[in-house]
């Protein structure tokens, strides 16, 4: 499974505005409340402390948004590999999007 290319860019490669969710993390366009897609909180480890950041994207990356929703979900879902309904739905959506 090639997941890396469709994951988020590494946070240290992003601008301050992208890290704060002001600009799209993928293309750098400035977001408005109407165009922003919330990609969910992401864990970030800084000097041994775990914190979160809240990446957002513009509406031009819907496939990635679905895929990222899956990533975010599986990070926090303990039963995903045992047939979780939400995980199944997201995985199906991701497969559809690849066709
Ligand atoms: Zn974008
Ligand atoms: Zn799950």
mmCIF file of C-alpha atoms and ligand atoms in Angstrom:
data_model
loop_
_atom_site.group_PDB
_atom_site.id
_atom_site.type_symbol
_atom_site.label_atom_id
_atom_site.label_comp_id
_atom_site.label_asym_id
_atom_site.label_seq_id
_atom_site.Cartn_x
_atom_site.Cartn_y
_atom_site.Cartn_z
ATOM 1 C CA UNK A 1 0.000 0.000 0.000
ATOM 2 C CA UNK A 2 1.526 3.319 -1.004
ATOM 3 C CA UNK A 3 0.306 5.647 1.683
ATOM 4 C CA UNK A 4 3.182 8.031 2.114
ATOM 5 C CA UNK A 5 2.686 10.169 -0.967
ATOM 6 C CA UNK A 6 -0.876 10.962 0.003
ATOM 7 C CA UNK A 7 -0.183 11.698 3.620
ATOM 8 C CA UNK A 8 0.283 15.227 4.912
ATOM 9 C CA UNK A 9 3.445 17.121 4.077
ATOM 10 C CA UNK A 10 5.871 17.085 6.999
ATOM 11 C CA UNK A 11 5.049 19.926 9.367
ATOM 12 C CA UNK A 12 8.577 21.303 9.346
ATOM 13 C CA UNK A 13 8.297 21.877 5.597
ATOM 14 C CA UNK A 14 5.196 24.029 6.011
ATOM 15 C CA UNK A 15 4.885 27.760 6.539
ATOM 16 C CA UNK A 16 3.596 29.203 9.805
ATOM 17 C CA UNK A 17 0.280 29.965 8.144
ATOM 18 C CA UNK A 18 -0.050 26.377 6.953
ATOM 19 C CA UNK A 19 0.775 25.069 10.411
ATOM 20 C CA UNK A 20 -1.912 27.293 11.930
ATOM 21 C CA UNK A 21 -4.516 26.144 9.405
ATOM 22 C CA UNK A 22 -4.728 29.545 7.752
ATOM 23 C CA UNK A 23 -3.344 28.274 4.437
ATOM 24 C CA UNK A 24 -3.956 24.951 2.678
ATOM 25 C CA UNK A 25 -1.307 22.419 3.757
ATOM 26 C CA UNK A 26 -1.085 21.007 0.223
ATOM 27 C CA UNK A 27 -1.038 24.017 -2.100
ATOM 28 C CA UNK A 28 -0.551 26.990 0.267
ATOM 29 C CA UNK A 29 -3.653 28.876 -0.841
ATOM 30 C CA UNK A 30 -5.200 31.078 1.869
ATOM 31 C CA UNK A 31 -8.385 29.501 3.161
ATOM 32 C CA UNK A 32 -11.745 31.043 3.892
ATOM 33 C CA UNK A 33 -14.338 29.474 6.209
ATOM 34 C CA UNK A 34 -16.255 28.472 3.095
ATOM 35 C CA UNK A 35 -13.417 26.630 1.341
ATOM 36 C CA UNK A 36 -11.530 25.140 4.294
ATOM 37 C CA UNK A 37 -11.612 21.383 4.833
ATOM 38 C CA UNK A 38 -10.723 20.363 8.368
ATOM 39 C CA UNK A 39 -8.353 17.395 8.281
ATOM 40 C CA UNK A 40 -8.648 16.682 11.972
ATOM 41 C CA UNK A 41 -6.113 17.010 14.762
ATOM 42 C CA UNK A 42 -2.722 15.437 14.139
ATOM 43 C CA UNK A 43 -0.327 14.332 16.815
ATOM 44 C CA UNK A 44 2.988 16.073 16.909
ATOM 45 C CA UNK A 45 5.913 15.256 19.171
ATOM 46 C CA UNK A 46 8.164 18.153 20.132
ATOM 47 C CA UNK A 47 11.043 17.541 22.533
ATOM 48 C CA UNK A 48 9.236 14.648 24.150
ATOM 49 C CA UNK A 49 5.930 16.466 24.506
ATOM 50 C CA UNK A 50 2.952 15.345 22.489
ATOM 51 C CA UNK A 51 0.816 18.158 21.169
ATOM 52 C CA UNK A 52 -1.648 18.557 18.327
ATOM 53 C CA UNK A 53 -1.899 20.682 15.266
ATOM 54 C CA UNK A 54 -4.940 21.196 13.091
ATOM 55 C CA UNK A 55 -4.136 21.093 9.398
ATOM 56 C CA UNK A 56 -6.702 22.386 6.937
ATOM 57 C CA UNK A 57 -6.909 22.123 3.176
ATOM 58 C CA UNK A 58 -8.795 23.866 0.410
ATOM 59 C CA UNK A 59 -11.589 22.007 -1.403
ATOM 60 C CA UNK A 60 -9.331 20.922 -4.261
ATOM 61 C CA UNK A 61 -8.067 17.821 -2.495
ATOM 62 C CA UNK A 62 -11.209 15.808 -1.725
ATOM 63 C CA UNK A 63 -9.521 12.451 -2.253
ATOM 64 C CA UNK A 64 -6.839 13.333 0.211
ATOM 65 C CA UNK A 65 -9.411 14.609 2.664
ATOM 66 C CA UNK A 66 -11.151 11.216 2.691
ATOM 67 C CA UNK A 67 -7.877 9.427 3.014
ATOM 68 C CA UNK A 68 -6.680 11.679 5.794
ATOM 69 C CA UNK A 69 -9.929 11.209 7.643
ATOM 70 C CA UNK A 70 -9.125 7.502 7.612
ATOM 71 C CA UNK A 71 -5.617 8.079 8.919
ATOM 72 C CA UNK A 72 -6.873 10.338 11.690
ATOM 73 C CA UNK A 73 -9.550 7.831 12.602
ATOM 74 C CA UNK A 74 -7.278 4.792 12.712
ATOM 75 C CA UNK A 75 -4.818 6.657 14.944
ATOM 76 C CA UNK A 76 -7.370 6.859 17.715
ATOM 77 C CA UNK A 77 -9.537 3.817 17.067
ATOM 78 C CA UNK A 78 -8.478 0.697 19.029
ATOM 79 C CA UNK A 79 -10.827 -1.670 17.179
ATOM 80 C CA UNK A 80 -10.220 -0.573 13.590
ATOM 81 C CA UNK A 81 -8.431 -3.752 12.528
ATOM 82 C CA UNK A 82 -11.199 -5.890 14.040
ATOM 83 C CA UNK A 83 -13.895 -4.595 11.728
ATOM 84 C CA UNK A 84 -14.846 -1.116 12.883
ATOM 85 C CA UNK A 85 -17.758 0.274 10.820
ATOM 86 C CA UNK A 86 -16.312 3.761 10.474
ATOM 87 C CA UNK A 87 -12.946 2.395 9.408
ATOM 88 C CA UNK A 88 -14.610 0.115 6.865
ATOM 89 C CA UNK A 89 -16.585 2.976 5.388
ATOM 90 C CA UNK A 90 -13.520 5.200 5.076
ATOM 91 C CA UNK A 91 -11.419 2.397 3.591
ATOM 92 C CA UNK A 92 -14.149 1.718 1.029
ATOM 93 C CA UNK A 93 -14.323 5.411 0.122
ATOM 94 C CA UNK A 94 -10.566 5.455 -0.292
ATOM 95 C CA UNK A 95 -10.642 2.417 -2.614
ATOM 96 C CA UNK A 96 -13.419 4.001 -4.701
ATOM 97 C CA UNK A 97 -11.420 7.198 -5.019
ATOM 98 C CA UNK A 98 -8.432 5.299 -6.422
ATOM 99 C CA UNK A 99 -10.306 3.903 -9.404
HETATM 100 ZN ZN1 LIG B 1 -5.100 23.275 -1.565
HETATM 101 ZN ZN1 LIG B 2 -12.176 2.440 13.557
#
